[in-house]
Short mmCIF file of C-alpha atoms in Angstrom, two decimals:
data_model
loop_
_atom_site.label_atom_id
_atom_site.label_comp_id
_atom_site.label_asym_id
_atom_site.label_seq_id
_atom_site.Cartn_x
_atom_site.Cartn_y
_atom_site.Cartn_z
CA MET A 26 -6.20 13.39 -2.11
CA PHE A 27 -5.40 9.90 -3.35
CA TRP A 28 -2.65 7.49 -2.54
CA SER A 29 -1.94 3.91 -3.49
CA ARG A 30 0.71 1.24 -3.56
CA CYS A 31 0.63 1.32 -7.28
CA VAL A 32 -1.60 3.58 -9.33
CA ILE A 33 -2.68 7.20 -9.34
CA ALA A 34 -5.81 8.31 -11.19
CA VAL A 35 -6.34 5.17 -13.27
CA PRO A 36 -9.07 2.76 -12.14
CA VAL A 37 -7.85 -0.84 -11.94
CA VAL A 38 -8.96 -4.06 -10.30
CA ALA A 39 -8.02 -4.52 -6.63
CA ILE A 40 -6.26 -1.21 -6.29
CA VAL A 41 -6.45 0.19 -2.80
CA VAL A 42 -7.33 3.89 -2.91
CA VAL A 43 -7.56 5.82 0.33
CA GLN A 44 -9.59 8.97 -0.04
CA ALA A 45 -9.55 11.53 2.71
CA SER A 46 -13.11 12.50 3.55
CA SER A 47 -14.57 15.20 5.71
CA ALA A 48 -15.63 12.49 8.15
CA VAL A 49 -12.17 12.80 9.71
CA ALA A 50 -11.63 16.40 10.64
CA GLN A 51 -9.32 16.62 13.64
CA ASP A 52 -5.65 15.75 13.99
CA CYS A 53 -4.74 12.98 16.43
CA ASP A 54 -2.04 13.25 19.07
CA PRO A 55 1.27 12.71 17.21
CA ALA A 56 2.71 10.95 20.26
CA SER A 57 -0.03 8.31 20.35
CA LEU A 58 -0.72 7.21 16.78
CA TYR A 59 0.06 3.47 17.05
CA GLY A 60 0.30 0.78 19.68
CA PRO A 61 3.47 -1.23 20.38
CA GLY A 62 2.69 -3.95 17.83
CA GLU A 63 1.36 -7.49 18.16
CA GLY A 64 3.37 -10.32 16.61
CA TYR A 65 1.97 -13.39 14.86
CA SER A 66 4.50 -16.20 14.53
CA ILE A 67 4.47 -18.00 11.19
CA ASN A 68 7.45 -20.34 11.68
CA GLY A 69 9.53 -18.75 8.97
CA GLU A 70 11.14 -15.54 7.78
CA PRO A 71 8.47 -13.25 6.31
CA ARG A 72 9.73 -10.61 3.88
CA GLY A 73 6.62 -9.47 2.04
CA VAL A 74 3.01 -8.85 3.12
CA ALA A 75 -0.22 -7.89 1.38
CA ILE A 76 -3.70 -7.22 2.74
CA GLY A 77 -7.08 -8.22 1.30
CA ASP A 78 -10.23 -10.27 1.91
CA LEU A 79 -9.02 -13.78 1.13
CA ASP A 80 -11.94 -15.89 2.34
CA GLY A 81 -14.87 -13.71 1.25
CA ASP A 82 -16.12 -12.80 4.74
CA GLY A 83 -15.70 -9.06 4.24
CA GLN A 84 -12.73 -8.83 6.61
CA PRO A 85 -9.20 -7.91 5.46
CA ASP A 86 -6.74 -10.77 5.85
CA VAL A 87 -2.96 -10.98 5.45
CA PHE A 88 -0.91 -12.96 2.93
CA ALA A 89 2.81 -13.19 3.79
CA VAL A 90 5.72 -14.58 1.78
CA GLY A 91 9.30 -15.37 2.70
CA ASP A 92 11.77 -18.13 3.36
CA PRO A 93 11.74 -21.02 4.15
CA PHE A 94 7.97 -21.27 4.71
CA ARG A 95 7.22 -19.78 1.24
CA ALA A 96 3.80 -18.32 2.10
CA ALA A 97 1.35 -17.98 4.98
CA VAL A 98 -2.30 -16.95 5.27
CA LEU A 99 -3.45 -15.05 8.35
CA LEU A 100 -7.25 -14.80 8.55
CA ASN A 101 -8.96 -11.94 10.35
CA ASP A 102 -11.27 -12.91 13.22
CA GLY A 103 -13.43 -9.82 12.61
CA ALA A 104 -11.86 -7.74 15.37
CA GLY A 105 -8.50 -7.11 13.75
CA ARG A 106 -6.85 -10.17 15.32
CA PHE A 107 -5.43 -12.99 13.19
CA VAL A 108 -5.17 -16.76 13.07
CA LEU A 109 -2.57 -18.60 11.00
CA SER A 110 -4.83 -20.51 8.64
CA SER A 111 -2.59 -22.18 6.09
CA THR A 112 0.89 -22.20 4.56
CA PRO A 113 0.64 -22.70 0.79
CA PRO A 114 3.57 -24.73 -0.57
CA GLY A 115 6.10 -23.91 -3.24
CA GLY A 116 7.89 -20.79 -4.38
CA ASN A 117 11.60 -19.95 -4.55
CA ARG A 118 12.58 -17.35 -1.93
CA PRO A 119 9.52 -15.13 -2.49
CA ASP A 120 10.11 -11.54 -1.41
CA ASP A 121 7.41 -9.15 -2.64
CA VAL A 122 3.73 -10.00 -3.03
CA GLU A 123 0.54 -8.38 -4.33
CA LEU A 124 -3.08 -9.53 -4.02
CA VAL A 125 -5.36 -9.23 -7.06
CA ASP A 126 -7.97 -11.28 -8.88
CA ILE A 127 -5.66 -12.54 -11.61
CA ASP A 128 -7.96 -15.19 -13.09
CA GLY A 129 -11.19 -13.17 -12.96
CA ASP A 130 -13.15 -15.54 -10.72
CA GLY A 131 -13.93 -12.94 -8.06
CA ASP A 132 -11.36 -14.11 -5.48
CA LEU A 133 -8.09 -12.42 -4.57
CA ASP A 134 -5.09 -14.39 -5.79
CA ALA A 135 -1.45 -13.71 -4.91
CA ILE A 136 1.52 -13.06 -7.15
CA ALA A 137 5.05 -12.95 -5.73
CA THR A 138 8.63 -12.43 -6.80
CA SER A 139 11.18 -15.24 -6.48
CA LEU A 140 14.64 -14.01 -5.58
CA GLY A 141 16.10 -17.47 -6.08
CA GLY A 142 14.88 -18.03 -9.62
CA GLN A 143 13.73 -16.67 -12.96
CA SER A 144 10.01 -16.66 -12.36
CA LEU A 145 7.08 -15.27 -10.43
CA GLY A 146 4.75 -17.37 -8.33
CA PHE A 147 1.00 -17.19 -9.03
CA TYR A 148 -0.96 -18.50 -6.01
CA ARG A 149 -4.52 -19.25 -7.09
CA ASN A 150 -7.17 -18.72 -4.39
CA ARG A 151 -9.64 -21.59 -4.14
CA GLY A 152 -12.26 -19.10 -2.94
CA ASP A 153 -12.13 -19.93 0.76
CA GLY A 154 -8.79 -18.41 1.67
CA THR A 155 -6.77 -21.51 0.85
CA PHE A 156 -4.38 -21.47 -2.06
CA GLU A 157 -3.04 -23.90 -4.63
CA ALA A 158 0.70 -24.44 -5.02
CA PRO A 159 2.09 -21.54 -7.05
CA ILE A 160 2.16 -21.67 -10.81
CA SER A 161 5.52 -20.55 -12.17
CA ILE A 162 5.37 -17.55 -14.51
CA PRO A 163 8.59 -17.08 -16.56
CA ASN A 164 10.57 -13.91 -15.87
CA ALA A 165 14.14 -12.58 -15.88
CA ARG A 166 16.68 -13.45 -13.18
CA SER A 167 16.27 -12.41 -9.56
CA PRO A 168 13.06 -10.36 -9.66
CA ARG A 169 13.27 -7.89 -6.75
CA ASP A 170 10.02 -5.95 -6.83
CA LEU A 171 6.72 -5.97 -8.69
CA ASP A 172 3.56 -3.95 -9.16
CA ILE A 173 0.18 -4.50 -10.76
CA GLY A 174 -2.13 -2.44 -12.96
CA ASP A 175 -4.06 -2.47 -16.21
CA ILE A 176 -1.24 -1.54 -18.57
CA ASP A 177 -2.91 -2.27 -21.91
CA GLY A 178 -6.39 -1.00 -21.03
CA ASP A 179 -8.25 -4.27 -21.53
CA GLY A 180 -9.63 -4.50 -17.98
CA ASP A 181 -7.25 -7.26 -16.82
CA VAL A 182 -4.51 -6.65 -14.29
CA ASP A 183 -1.01 -6.87 -15.72
CA VAL A 184 2.36 -7.05 -13.93
CA VAL A 185 5.64 -5.13 -14.11
CA VAL A 186 8.79 -6.46 -12.46
CA ALA A 187 12.15 -4.96 -11.48
CA ASN A 188 14.99 -7.41 -12.22
CA PHE A 189 18.24 -6.45 -10.54
CA VAL A 190 20.65 -9.02 -11.98
CA ASP A 191 19.57 -8.67 -15.61
CA ALA A 192 19.13 -4.86 -15.39
CA THR A 193 15.70 -5.09 -16.98
CA ILE A 194 12.07 -4.34 -16.33
CA THR A 195 9.71 -7.04 -17.51
CA VAL A 196 6.14 -6.44 -18.56
CA LEU A 197 3.71 -9.35 -18.29
CA ILE A 198 0.38 -8.84 -20.03
CA ASN A 199 -2.59 -10.73 -18.59
CA LEU A 200 -4.44 -12.56 -21.36
CA GLY A 201 -7.32 -13.48 -19.06
CA GLY A 202 -8.08 -16.53 -16.96
CA GLY A 203 -4.75 -16.27 -15.15
CA VAL A 204 -2.69 -16.74 -18.32
CA PHE A 205 0.12 -14.29 -19.12
CA ALA A 206 1.82 -13.51 -22.41
CA PRO A 207 5.59 -14.20 -22.54
CA PRO A 208 7.46 -11.50 -20.59
CA LYS A 209 8.72 -8.51 -22.53
CA ALA A 210 12.05 -7.27 -21.17
CA ILE A 211 12.91 -3.56 -21.24
CA PRO A 212 16.65 -2.88 -20.71
CA VAL A 213 17.51 -0.12 -18.24
CA PRO A 214 20.95 1.38 -17.43
CA ARG A 215 21.38 -0.35 -14.05
CA GLY A 216 19.68 -3.11 -12.12
CA PRO A 217 16.44 -1.72 -10.65
CA LEU A 218 15.64 -2.43 -7.02
CA ALA A 219 12.16 -0.93 -6.80
CA ILE A 220 9.23 -0.33 -9.13
CA CYS A 221 5.70 1.08 -9.13
CA LEU A 222 3.01 2.19 -11.57
CA GLY A 223 1.38 5.61 -11.74
CA ASP A 224 -0.14 7.99 -14.26
CA PHE A 225 2.43 10.71 -13.69
CA ASP A 226 1.51 12.76 -16.78
CA ARG A 227 -2.27 12.30 -16.38
CA ASP A 228 -2.78 11.07 -19.93
CA GLY A 229 -4.89 8.09 -18.81
CA THR A 230 -2.07 5.58 -19.46
CA LEU A 231 0.05 4.05 -16.72
CA ASP A 232 3.74 4.92 -16.54
CA ILE A 233 6.48 2.89 -14.85
CA ALA A 234 8.58 4.45 -12.10
CA ALA A 235 11.67 2.53 -11.04
CA ALA A 236 14.81 3.15 -9.03
CA ASP A 237 18.34 1.95 -8.50
CA THR A 238 20.72 4.77 -7.62
CA ASP A 239 18.61 6.88 -9.98
CA ALA A 240 14.86 7.46 -9.93
CA PHE A 241 13.44 7.27 -13.44
CA ILE A 242 10.15 7.02 -15.33
CA LEU A 243 9.28 5.04 -18.45
CA PRO A 244 6.28 6.87 -19.96
CA GLY A 245 3.37 4.67 -20.94
CA LEU A 246 2.55 4.79 -24.65
CA GLY A 247 -0.57 2.62 -24.50
CA GLY A 248 -1.09 -0.97 -25.52
CA GLY A 249 1.47 -2.21 -22.99
CA LEU A 250 4.31 -0.22 -24.59
CA PHE A 251 6.68 2.18 -22.83
CA GLY A 252 9.11 4.90 -23.84
CA ALA A 253 12.76 5.25 -22.91
CA PRO A 254 13.58 5.89 -19.23
CA VAL A 255 13.92 9.51 -18.12
CA VAL A 256 16.05 10.11 -15.01
CA TYR A 257 14.75 12.64 -12.47
CA GLY A 258 16.75 12.20 -9.28
CA ILE A 259 19.33 10.29 -7.24
CA LEU A 260 18.39 7.92 -4.43
CA ARG A 261 20.67 6.53 -1.72
CA GLY A 262 20.16 2.88 -0.90
CA VAL A 263 16.58 2.77 -2.16
CA GLY A 264 14.23 0.25 -0.61
CA VAL A 265 10.66 0.78 -1.84
CA ILE A 266 8.95 3.43 -3.98
CA GLN A 267 5.31 4.47 -4.23
CA ALA A 268 3.28 6.79 -6.42
CA VAL A 269 1.24 9.17 -4.28
CA ASP A 270 -0.17 12.70 -4.42
CA LEU A 271 1.67 14.27 -1.49
CA ASN A 272 0.66 17.91 -1.91
CA ASP A 273 -2.97 17.54 -2.99
CA ASP A 274 -2.45 19.08 -6.43
CA GLY A 275 -3.91 16.13 -8.34
CA TRP A 276 -0.54 14.98 -9.72
CA ALA A 277 1.27 11.78 -8.76
CA ASP A 278 4.50 12.33 -6.85
CA LEU A 279 7.11 9.71 -5.97
CA ALA A 280 8.03 8.65 -2.42
CA ALA A 281 10.95 6.34 -1.58
CA THR A 282 12.64 4.80 1.42
CA GLU A 283 16.39 5.42 1.62
CA VAL A 284 19.38 4.52 3.73
CA ASN A 285 18.68 7.40 6.15
CA GLY A 286 14.93 7.87 5.94
CA VAL A 287 12.68 8.88 3.05
CA ALA A 288 13.00 10.92 -0.14
CA VAL A 289 10.27 12.70 -2.08
CA LEU A 290 10.22 13.74 -5.75
CA LEU A 291 7.30 16.08 -6.31
CA ASN A 292 5.55 16.31 -9.67
CA ALA A 293 6.18 19.62 -11.44
CA GLY A 294 2.58 19.63 -12.64
CA ASP A 295 3.46 18.51 -16.16
CA GLY A 296 4.33 14.85 -15.65
CA THR A 297 7.98 15.48 -14.85
CA LEU A 298 9.50 15.15 -11.38
CA LEU A 299 11.47 17.72 -9.45
CA ARG A 300 14.74 16.84 -7.73
CA GLU A 301 14.59 14.71 -4.62
CA ILE A 302 14.00 16.21 -1.19
CA ARG A 303 15.30 14.16 1.72
CA PHE A 304 13.82 13.76 5.19
CA GLU A 305 16.52 11.95 7.11
CA ALA A 306 15.73 10.14 10.32
CA GLY A 307 19.17 8.62 10.88
CA PHE A 308 18.16 5.03 10.14
CA PRO A 309 17.36 3.12 6.94
CA GLY A 310 13.77 2.75 5.84
CA ARG A 311 12.93 -0.69 4.46
CA GLY A 312 9.19 -1.05 3.98
CA LEU A 313 6.89 1.83 3.07
CA ALA A 314 3.17 2.36 3.57
CA VAL A 315 1.10 5.43 2.73
CA THR A 316 -1.79 6.27 5.04
CA ASP A 317 -3.38 9.16 6.91
CA ALA A 318 -1.72 8.37 10.23
CA ASN A 319 -2.97 11.37 12.21
CA GLY A 320 -6.39 11.95 10.68
CA ASP A 321 -5.71 15.32 9.06
CA GLY A 322 -6.64 14.23 5.54
CA THR A 323 -3.11 14.18 4.10
CA ALA A 324 -0.95 11.26 3.00
CA ASP A 325 1.69 10.43 5.59
CA LEU A 326 4.63 8.06 5.09
CA VAL A 327 5.16 5.11 7.44
CA THR A 328 8.36 3.09 7.22
CA SER A 329 9.68 -0.06 8.85
CA ASP A 330 13.23 -0.10 10.19
CA ARG A 331 15.22 -1.54 13.06
CA GLU A 332 13.98 1.24 15.31
CA GLY A 333 10.38 0.09 14.77
CA VAL A 334 7.60 1.70 12.76
CA SER A 335 8.51 5.29 11.92
CA VAL A 336 5.88 7.87 10.98
CA PHE A 337 6.67 10.89 8.81
CA LEU A 338 3.78 13.35 9.14
CA ASN A 339 2.91 15.35 6.02
CA ASP A 340 2.19 19.06 6.50
CA GLY A 341 0.01 19.01 3.39
CA THR A 342 2.63 20.37 1.01
CA GLY A 343 4.73 17.21 0.62
CA SER A 344 7.09 18.28 3.41
CA PHE A 345 7.42 16.07 6.47
CA ASP A 346 7.95 16.70 10.15
CA LEU A 347 11.20 15.58 11.74
CA PRO A 348 12.14 13.76 13.81
CA ALA A 349 10.03 10.83 12.70
CA ARG A 350 7.87 9.34 15.44
CA VAL A 351 8.84 5.75 16.25
CA TYR A 352 6.54 3.03 17.59
CA GLY A 353 7.31 -0.49 18.75
CA SER A 354 10.52 -2.42 18.15
CA LEU A 355 11.50 -4.71 15.29
CA ARG A 356 14.52 -6.95 14.66
CA ASN A 357 14.85 -7.26 10.89
CA PRO A 358 11.78 -5.73 9.27
CA ALA A 359 11.13 -5.94 5.56
CA ARG A 360 8.04 -4.92 3.57
CA MET A 361 4.84 -3.57 5.03
CA ALA A 362 1.25 -2.60 4.19
CA ALA A 363 -1.55 -0.55 5.74
CA ALA A 364 -5.32 -1.08 5.85
CA ASP A 365 -8.28 -0.79 8.23
CA LEU A 366 -8.13 -4.26 9.77
CA ASP A 367 -10.81 -3.81 12.43
CA ARG A 368 -13.18 -1.70 10.28
CA ASN A 369 -13.18 1.30 12.61
CA GLY A 370 -12.13 3.76 9.92
CA LEU A 371 -8.44 3.83 10.94
CA ASP A 372 -5.59 2.09 9.12
CA GLU A 373 -3.45 -0.39 10.99
CA VAL A 374 0.11 -1.11 9.83
CA VAL A 375 1.33 -4.65 9.06
CA VAL A 376 5.07 -5.42 8.93
CA ALA A 377 6.99 -8.55 7.91
CA ASP A 378 9.82 -9.06 10.42
CA PHE A 379 12.05 -11.91 9.26
CA GLY A 380 14.35 -11.47 12.27
CA ASP A 381 11.49 -12.34 14.63
CA PHE A 382 9.85 -14.97 12.39
CA SER A 383 6.64 -13.00 12.72
CA VAL A 384 4.19 -10.63 11.10
CA PHE A 385 3.53 -7.62 13.33
CA VAL A 386 0.30 -5.61 13.43
CA PHE A 387 0.47 -2.07 14.80
CA GLU A 388 -2.98 -0.90 15.88
CA SER A 389 -3.95 2.67 15.11
CA LEU A 390 -4.73 4.63 18.26
CA CYS A 391 -5.79 7.73 16.36
CA VAL A 392 -9.18 8.86 17.70
CA PRO A 393 -10.56 11.59 15.44
CA CYS A 394 -13.98 13.18 15.77
CA PRO A 395 -16.05 11.32 13.14
CA ALA A 396 -19.25 13.30 13.67
CA ASP A 397 -17.55 16.62 12.79
CA LEU A 398 -18.39 16.20 9.12
CA ASP A 399 -18.11 19.85 8.14
CA GLY A 400 -14.62 20.04 9.65
CA ASP A 401 -15.09 23.19 11.73
CA GLY A 402 -14.04 21.58 15.02
CA GLU A 403 -17.54 21.83 16.50
CA LEU A 404 -20.59 19.59 16.47
CA THR A 405 -23.57 21.55 15.16
CA LEU A 406 -26.66 21.25 12.97
CA PHE A 407 -24.41 21.64 9.94
CA ASP A 408 -22.84 18.25 10.68
CA PHE A 409 -26.31 16.66 10.43
CA LEU A 410 -26.80 18.36 7.07
CA ALA A 411 -23.38 17.13 5.93
CA PHE A 412 -24.29 13.58 6.94
CA GLN A 413 -27.59 13.80 5.07
CA ASN A 414 -25.75 14.95 1.94
CA LEU A 415 -23.24 12.10 2.19
CA PHE A 416 -26.03 9.57 2.71
CA ASP A 417 -28.07 10.87 -0.21
CA ALA A 418 -25.00 10.74 -2.45
CA GLY A 419 -24.27 7.13 -1.46
CA ASP A 420 -20.87 8.17 -0.10
CA PRO A 421 -19.14 5.41 1.95
CA ALA A 422 -18.30 8.09 4.54
CA ALA A 423 -21.96 7.86 5.64
CA ASP A 424 -21.57 4.17 6.57
CA PHE A 425 -21.27 4.95 10.27
CA ASP A 426 -22.12 1.42 11.46
CA GLY A 427 -19.44 -0.08 9.19
CA ASP A 428 -21.60 -2.80 7.63
CA GLY A 429 -20.90 -1.79 4.03
CA ARG A 430 -24.50 -0.59 3.46
CA LEU A 431 -26.31 2.71 3.92
CA THR A 432 -29.40 2.15 6.07
CA LEU A 433 -31.40 3.69 8.91
CA PHE A 434 -28.86 2.24 11.32
CA ASP A 435 -26.25 4.66 9.94
CA PHE A 436 -28.44 7.55 11.09
CA LEU A 437 -28.55 6.01 14.55
CA ALA A 438 -24.78 5.40 14.55
CA PHE A 439 -24.15 9.00 13.49
CA GLN A 440 -26.45 10.24 16.25
CA ASN A 441 -24.50 8.19 18.79
CA ALA A 442 -21.20 9.60 17.49
CA PHE A 443 -22.61 13.11 17.69
CA ASP A 444 -23.83 12.55 21.24
CA ALA A 445 -20.44 11.20 22.28
CA GLY A 446 -18.80 14.48 21.27
CA CYS A 447 -15.16 15.02 20.31
CA PRO A 448 -12.16 13.86 22.34
#
């Protein structure tokens, strides 16, 4: 099972891939998945957030963009709490942001849309979590959404952008060193509001999925070229889309937030998408994050809306439980992201709330049984054998002390987890 903001089945720099492992074997209580949310004021109206290690200390930090503060860096203190470190200048109403090493120097940079202009903003990381004023990258008018991936197969991360006003998708090829080729505009029938990359046909080349009132795919032809858009479904008030394998069949499906909840277009197993299936919660989803919220090894959908953070639990087939479970309270939430912020093996959820001038972090309260590595619901000798196999294979699931290395201390940490038993 794989899921990602942007890409399915194609390796690319800085892509976040969450892989369900047997180290998490038991479902968590659906009523107690997240805490109420902790807000971090950034003296502005955040609309987009991205998560990554910005200062090289091994801890995931947060980069937020919005108006009028343009951008803000929240550094992780090592325990999943954050300190407002800096507010990089510049930008023109940035809305969506991604973190990736654009210039190849080993640090995560930021690239953001600019709703108020005809460009993207490239924020170059100085290597310590501080950023230079953004470099303007030419684009079409009013870029609404962007995604990143290696489109032309040269190892550099390229960018695709949904441009609502001009009814185009622009492709920006990274030439290396943070320099992009002039944007290539692809006309589409209507102004796209959302975009993502995924290898929907499993041919090893990234395709573009985009949405306005229709959900459509532009098949990747290789070399940064794309075919004509093929429409697969109708979406109502689309917010965000993501490529994700929702039914564990190895094919990328498409998930979207809509005016009344979420919609799913499952892959038919041949690179085409089936008609949309709606899971309506009665309120509009704005942001979207994909994570295993209840520890059962399947990709769940988490949305941000005025009710709070809403969790749609996947039954493993790409169908979702209703009603959605709501946590916290938000005023005017926008985009969101999910990652393990305190390095305990559980993903927290981060939401930009421009109505509260804050970035909110919702702590995961899911407490699975990490020592039940064979997934039978009991702690036995077979779990020790499973741990030994993971350790010998160099699998990150054996890193029980969370230091990023496999050492004797992981054996001790596993023994402690085993002794503690299951909740």
